[in-house]
Structure formats: C-alpha cells, structure tokens
Amino acid sequence: MSTIPDPNGSYIQRDGVTADRNNPVGGETMFRNAWRAATINPDGTELAMWAGAFRNEEANHVYGGAFTPEGDLIANYFPMYNMTEAAGFGGLRSYRRGAGGYTLLMGMTTFTFDYVNPRNPTSFGIFKGQYVTDPDVSNN
C-alpha cells in the first residue's frame, strides 16, 4: 500500500487506511468499515454471517453486545456505520441467529437525521434522543 501525505499535515492514505471516501483502499467494494455479526472457526475457516439480512447495511450494523441465555444477541447500534468519524454507543437491538431483521430495544436504534447540530459543522452520527451503552444480560 502506498503512503499519500496530506499537504495540510497527517496523511490521505497510510498503512492500508484512507481518509479519501471517494477512492477507498482496496477498490470500490471496500468503501465501508462494516460491523457484522459473524461466526468463524478458530483457524480462520468458514466465515459466515451469524444473523442479518442480505445486503442491508442498516439492519446488519452491530457493535459488540452480549448473548441472552436463549442465544439471542443484544447488540450495540451506533448510527454511523463506518465508526470512523464518530464512535460510541447509541442503542440496543436484539438479533436471533439466522436470516432476518432485528427487534428494537432501547436508545438510539435508527437514523433520525435530527442532528444535535444541523449546521456547519453538522454533527453527523450524533442525533437528538436517548442513548444507552453496553447491554448486561442476566439469567432473571
């Protein structure tokens, strides 16, 4: 991977990471730092989707989480898929293993586009509403 310095300081591209959204490292299919629920063997074989819907970035976006005794995933959701310009917690969604969607639980669980600051600079990924953090699943 080549290194491209930014004339204003820092880098446009370095170590396989880029700040240029219109020219992603690795080609056009690599435009996202997507977070998915997946399974994989310890030796790196048989990578597969754990839950979600085919080609639905909004529905498949999960970050961390915890499993219920029944095996459902209570996952964090943050309303900025690439988690590079902002990061943190937003809300909680519940997923069951296999193809399908999610159940909204609490907090910021969808895009509202009701930004905390709608003017320049816009608070992309930071919306008005309730936010929650990591789930704590109990056996009760």
Coordinates of N, CA and C in Angstrom, one line a residue:
M1 N 0.8 -1.2 0.0 CA 0.0 0.0 0.0 C 0.9 1.2 0.0
S2 N 0.5 2.2 -0.8 CA 1.3 3.4 -0.9 C 0.9 4.4 0.2
T3 N 1.8 5.3 0.5 CA 1.5 6.3 1.5 C 1.3 7.6 0.8
I4 N 0.2 8.4 1.1 CA 0.0 9.6 0.4 C -0.1 10.7 1.5
P5 N 0.8 11.6 1.6 CA 0.8 12.6 2.6 C -0.3 13.7 2.3
D6 N -0.9 14.3 3.3 CA -1.8 15.4 3.2 C -1.0 16.7 3.2
P7 N -1.2 17.5 2.2 CA -0.4 18.8 2.2 C -0.7 19.6 3.5
N8 N -1.8 19.4 4.2 CA -2.1 20.2 5.4 C -1.7 19.5 6.6
G9 N -0.9 18.4 6.5 CA -0.5 17.6 7.6 C -1.1 16.3 7.7
S10 N -0.6 15.3 8.4 CA -1.1 14.0 8.5 C -1.0 13.2 7.2
Y11 N -2.0 12.4 6.9 CA -2.0 11.5 5.7 C -3.3 11.4 5.0
I12 N -3.3 11.3 3.7 CA -4.6 10.9 3.0 C -4.7 9.4 3.0
Q13 N -3.6 8.7 2.8 CA -3.6 7.3 2.8 C -2.3 6.8 3.5
R14 N -2.4 5.8 4.4 CA -1.2 5.2 5.0 C -1.6 3.9 5.6
D15 N -0.7 2.9 5.5 CA -0.8 1.6 6.1 C -2.2 0.9 5.8
G16 N -2.7 1.1 4.5 CA -3.9 0.5 4.1 C -5.2 1.2 4.6
V17 N -5.1 2.4 5.2 CA -6.2 3.1 5.6 C -6.2 4.4 4.8
T18 N -7.4 4.9 4.5 CA -7.5 6.2 3.7 C -8.5 7.1 4.3
A19 N -8.3 8.4 4.1 CA -9.3 9.4 4.5 C -10.1 9.8 3.3
D20 N -9.8 9.3 2.1 CA -10.5 9.7 0.9 C -11.6 8.8 0.7
R21 N -12.9 9.2 1.0 CA -14.1 8.4 0.8 C -14.4 8.0 -0.6
N22 N -13.9 8.8 -1.6 CA -14.2 8.6 -3.0 C -13.2 7.7 -3.7
N23 N -12.1 7.3 -3.0 CA -11.1 6.4 -3.5 C -10.6 5.4 -2.4
P24 N -11.5 4.5 -2.1 CA -11.1 3.6 -1.0 C -10.0 2.7 -1.3
V25 N -9.2 2.4 -0.3 CA -8.1 1.4 -0.4 C -8.7 0.1 -0.7
G26 N -8.2 -0.6 -1.7 CA -8.8 -2.0 -2.0 C -9.8 -2.0 -3.0
G27 N -10.2 -0.8 -3.5 CA -11.2 -0.8 -4.6 C -12.6 -0.3 -4.2
E28 N -13.5 -0.3 -5.1 CA -14.8 0.3 -4.9 C -15.6 -0.5 -3.9
T29 N -15.4 -1.8 -3.8 CA -16.2 -2.7 -2.9 C -15.7 -2.5 -1.4
M30 N -14.7 -1.7 -1.2 CA -14.1 -1.6 0.2 C -14.4 -0.2 0.8
F31 N -15.6 0.3 0.5 CA -15.9 1.7 0.9 C -16.3 1.8 2.4
R32 N -16.5 0.7 3.0 CA -17.0 0.7 4.4 C -16.2 -0.1 5.4
N33 N -16.1 0.4 6.6 CA -15.6 -0.4 7.7 C -16.8 -1.0 8.4
A34 N -17.4 -2.0 7.8 CA -18.7 -2.5 8.2 C -18.6 -3.5 9.4
W35 N -19.5 -3.4 10.3 CA -19.5 -4.3 11.5 C -20.7 -5.2 11.4
R36 N -20.4 -6.5 11.4 CA -21.5 -7.5 11.2 C -21.4 -8.6 12.3
A37 N -22.5 -9.2 12.6 CA -22.5 -10.4 13.5 C -22.1 -11.6 12.6
A38 N -21.0 -12.2 12.9 CA -20.4 -13.3 12.1 C -19.9 -14.4 13.0
T39 N -19.7 -15.6 12.4 CA -19.1 -16.7 13.0 C -17.9 -17.1 12.2
I40 N -16.9 -17.7 12.9 CA -15.7 -18.1 12.2 C -15.0 -19.2 13.1
N41 N -14.4 -20.2 12.5 CA -13.6 -21.2 13.2 C -12.3 -20.6 13.7
P42 N -11.8 -21.1 14.8 CA -10.5 -20.6 15.3 C -9.4 -20.6 14.3
D43 N -9.4 -21.5 13.3 CA -8.4 -21.5 12.3 C -8.6 -20.5 11.2
G44 N -9.7 -19.7 11.2 CA -10.0 -18.7 10.2 C -10.8 -19.3 9.1
T45 N -11.3 -20.5 9.1 CA -12.1 -21.0 8.1 C -13.6 -20.8 8.4
E46 N -14.4 -21.0 7.3 CA -15.9 -21.0 7.4 C -16.5 -19.7 8.0
L47 N -16.0 -18.6 7.6 CA -16.5 -17.3 7.9 C -18.0 -17.2 7.4
A48 N -18.9 -16.9 8.2 CA -20.3 -16.8 7.8 C -21.1 -15.8 8.6
M49 N -22.1 -15.3 8.1 CA -23.0 -14.3 8.8 C -23.7 -15.0 9.9
W50 N -23.7 -14.5 11.1 CA -24.4 -15.1 12.2 C -25.9 -14.7 12.2
A51 N -26.2 -13.5 11.8 CA -27.6 -13.0 11.7 C -27.6 -11.9 10.8
G52 N -28.8 -11.6 10.2 CA -28.9 -10.4 9.4 C -29.7 -10.6 8.2
A53 N -29.7 -9.5 7.4 CA -30.5 -9.5 6.1 C -29.5 -9.2 5.0
F54 N -29.6 -9.9 3.9 CA -28.7 -9.8 2.7 C -28.7 -8.4 2.2
R55 N -27.5 -7.8 2.1 CA -27.2 -6.5 1.6 C -28.0 -5.4 2.2
N56 N -28.2 -5.5 3.5 CA -28.9 -4.4 4.2 C -28.0 -3.9 5.3
E57 N -27.2 -2.9 4.9 CA -26.2 -2.4 5.8 C -26.8 -1.8 7.1
E58 N -27.9 -1.1 7.0 CA -28.6 -0.6 8.2 C -29.0 -1.7 9.2
A59 N -29.6 -2.7 8.6 CA -30.1 -3.8 9.5 C -29.0 -4.7 10.1
N60 N -27.9 -4.7 9.4 CA -26.8 -5.6 9.8 C -25.8 -5.0 10.7
H61 N -25.9 -3.7 10.9 CA -24.8 -3.0 11.7 C -24.9 -3.3 13.2
V62 N -23.9 -4.0 13.7 CA -23.9 -4.3 15.1 C -22.5 -4.0 15.6
Y63 N -22.4 -3.8 16.9 CA -21.1 -3.5 17.5 C -21.1 -4.1 18.9
G64 N -20.3 -5.1 19.2 CA -20.2 -5.7 20.5 C -21.5 -6.3 20.9
G65 N -21.8 -6.3 22.2 CA -23.0 -6.9 22.7 C -22.9 -8.0 23.7
A66 N -24.0 -8.7 23.9 CA -24.0 -9.8 24.8 C -25.1 -10.8 24.4
F67 N -24.9 -12.0 24.8 CA -25.9 -13.1 24.4 C -26.8 -13.4 25.6
T68 N -28.1 -13.6 25.3 CA -29.1 -14.0 26.3 C -28.9 -15.4 26.6
P69 N -29.5 -16.0 27.7 CA -29.5 -17.4 27.9 C -30.1 -18.2 26.7
E70 N -31.1 -17.6 26.0 CA -31.7 -18.3 24.9 C -30.9 -18.2 23.6
G71 N -29.8 -17.5 23.6 CA -28.9 -17.4 22.5 C -29.1 -16.2 21.6
D72 N -30.0 -15.3 21.9 CA -30.2 -14.1 21.1 C -29.0 -13.1 21.4
L73 N -28.7 -12.3 20.4 CA -27.6 -11.3 20.6 C -28.3 -10.0 20.9
I74 N -27.9 -9.4 22.0 CA -28.3 -8.0 22.3 C -27.1 -7.2 21.9
A75 N -27.2 -6.4 20.8 CA -26.1 -5.8 20.2 C -26.2 -4.3 20.3
N76 N -25.0 -3.6 20.4 CA -25.0 -2.2 20.3 C -25.2 -1.7 18.9
Y77 N -25.8 -0.6 18.8 CA -26.0 0.1 17.5 C -25.6 1.5 17.6
F78 N -24.8 2.0 16.7 CA -24.4 3.4 16.6 C -24.7 3.9 15.3
P79 N -25.4 5.0 15.1 CA -25.9 5.5 13.9 C -24.8 6.1 13.0
M80 N -23.7 5.5 12.8 CA -22.7 5.8 11.8 C -21.9 4.5 11.5
Y81 N -22.3 3.9 10.4 CA -21.8 2.6 10.1 C -20.3 2.4 10.1
N82 N -19.6 3.4 9.6 CA -18.1 3.1 9.4 C -17.4 3.3 10.7
M83 N -18.0 3.9 11.7 CA -17.4 4.1 13.1 C -16.0 4.8 13.0
T84 N -15.8 5.6 12.0 CA -14.5 6.3 11.9 C -14.6 7.8 12.2
E85 N -15.6 8.4 11.8 CA -15.8 9.9 12.1 C -16.3 10.2 13.5
A86 N -17.0 9.3 14.0 CA -17.5 9.3 15.4 C -17.7 7.9 15.9
A87 N -17.7 7.7 17.1 CA -17.9 6.3 17.6 C -18.5 6.4 19.0
G88 N -19.0 5.3 19.5 CA -19.6 5.3 20.8 C -20.8 4.3 20.8
F89 N -21.8 4.7 21.6 CA -23.0 3.8 21.7 C -24.2 4.6 21.3
G90 N -25.2 4.0 20.9 CA -26.4 4.6 20.6 C -27.6 3.9 21.2
G91 N -27.8 2.7 20.8 CA -29.0 2.0 21.3 C -28.7 0.5 21.3
L92 N -29.7 -0.3 21.6 CA -29.6 -1.7 21.7 C -30.7 -2.4 20.8
R93 N -30.3 -3.4 20.0 CA -31.1 -4.2 19.2 C -31.0 -5.6 19.5
S94 N -32.0 -6.4 19.3 CA -31.9 -7.9 19.6 C -32.0 -8.6 18.2
Y95 N -31.0 -9.6 18.1 CA -30.9 -10.4 16.9 C -31.1 -11.9 17.3
R96 N -31.8 -12.6 16.4 CA -31.8 -14.1 16.5 C -30.9 -14.7 15.4
R97 N -30.3 -15.8 15.7 CA -29.4 -16.4 14.7 C -30.2 -16.8 13.5
G98 N -29.6 -16.4 12.3 CA -30.2 -16.8 11.1 C -30.6 -15.5 10.3
A99 N -31.2 -15.8 9.1 CA -31.6 -14.7 8.3 C -32.8 -13.9 8.9
G100 N -32.8 -12.6 8.8 CA -33.9 -11.8 9.3 C -33.4 -10.5 9.9
G101 N -34.3 -9.8 10.4 CA -34.1 -8.5 10.9 C -33.8 -8.5 12.4
Y102 N -34.1 -7.4 13.0 CA -33.8 -7.2 14.4 C -35.1 -6.7 15.1
T103 N -35.0 -6.7 16.5 CA -36.0 -6.1 17.3 C -35.4 -4.9 18.0
L104 N -36.1 -3.7 17.9 CA -35.6 -2.5 18.6 C -35.8 -2.7 20.1
L105 N -34.8 -2.3 20.9 CA -35.0 -2.5 22.4 C -35.0 -1.1 23.1
M106 N -34.0 -0.3 23.0 CA -33.9 1.0 23.6 C -32.8 1.8 23.1
G107 N -33.0 3.1 23.3 CA -31.9 4.1 22.9 C -32.1 4.5 21.5
M108 N -31.0 5.0 20.9 CA -30.9 5.4 19.5 C -30.7 4.2 18.6
T109 N -31.8 3.7 18.0 CA -31.7 2.4 17.3 C -31.9 2.5 15.8
T110 N -32.2 3.8 15.3 CA -32.3 4.0 13.9 C -31.8 5.4 13.6
F111 N -31.6 5.7 12.3 CA -31.2 7.0 11.8 C -32.4 7.9 12.0
T112 N -32.3 9.1 12.6 CA -33.4 10.0 12.6 C -33.1 11.3 11.8
F113 N -31.9 11.6 11.5 CA -31.4 12.7 10.8 C -31.8 14.0 11.5
D114 N -32.2 13.9 12.8 CA -32.5 15.1 13.6 C -31.2 15.3 14.4
Y115 N -30.2 16.0 13.7 CA -28.9 16.2 14.3 C -28.9 17.1 15.5
V116 N -28.0 16.8 16.4 CA -27.8 17.7 17.6 C -27.4 19.1 17.0
N117 N -26.5 19.1 16.1 CA -26.1 20.4 15.4 C -26.3 20.2 13.9
P118 N -27.4 20.8 13.4 CA -27.7 20.6 11.9 C -26.9 21.5 11.0
R119 N -26.2 22.5 11.6 CA -25.5 23.5 10.8 C -24.0 23.2 10.8
N120 N -23.3 23.9 9.9 CA -21.8 23.7 9.8 C -21.1 23.9 11.0
P121 N -20.3 23.0 11.6 CA -20.2 21.6 11.1 C -21.4 20.8 11.6
T122 N -22.0 20.0 10.7 CA -23.1 19.1 11.1 C -22.6 18.0 12.0
S123 N -23.3 17.6 13.0 CA -22.9 16.6 13.9 C -23.3 15.2 13.4
F124 N -22.7 14.8 12.2 CA -23.0 13.5 11.6 C -22.9 12.4 12.6
G125 N -23.9 11.6 12.7 CA -23.9 10.4 13.6 C -24.3 10.7 15.0
I126 N -24.5 12.0 15.3 CA -25.0 12.4 16.6 C -26.3 13.0 16.5
F127 N -27.4 12.3 16.9 CA -28.7 12.7 16.8 C -29.3 13.0 18.1
K128 N -30.4 13.8 18.1 CA -31.2 14.1 19.4 C -31.9 12.8 19.8
G129 N -31.9 12.5 21.0 CA -32.6 11.4 21.5 C -31.9 10.7 22.7
Q130 N -32.4 9.6 23.1 CA -31.9 8.8 24.2 C -30.8 7.9 23.7
Y131 N -29.7 7.8 24.5 CA -28.6 6.9 24.2 C -28.4 6.0 25.3
V132 N -28.0 4.7 25.0 CA -27.7 3.7 26.0 C -26.3 3.1 25.7
T133 N -25.7 2.4 26.6 CA -24.4 1.7 26.4 C -24.6 0.2 26.4
D134 N -23.5 -0.5 26.7 CA -23.5 -1.9 26.6 C -24.6 -2.6 27.4
P135 N -25.1 -3.7 26.8 CA -26.1 -4.5 27.5 C -25.5 -5.3 28.6
D136 N -26.3 -5.6 29.6 CA -25.9 -6.5 30.7 C -27.0 -7.5 30.8
V137 N -26.7 -8.7 30.2 CA -27.8 -9.7 30.2 C -27.7 -10.6 31.4
S138 N -28.8 -10.8 32.1 CA -28.9 -11.6 33.3 C -29.7 -12.8 33.0
N139 N -29.7 -13.8 33.9 CA -30.5 -15.0 33.8 C -31.9 -14.9 34.4
N140 N -32.2 -13.7 34.9 CA -33.6 -13.5 35.5 C -34.7 -13.3 34.5

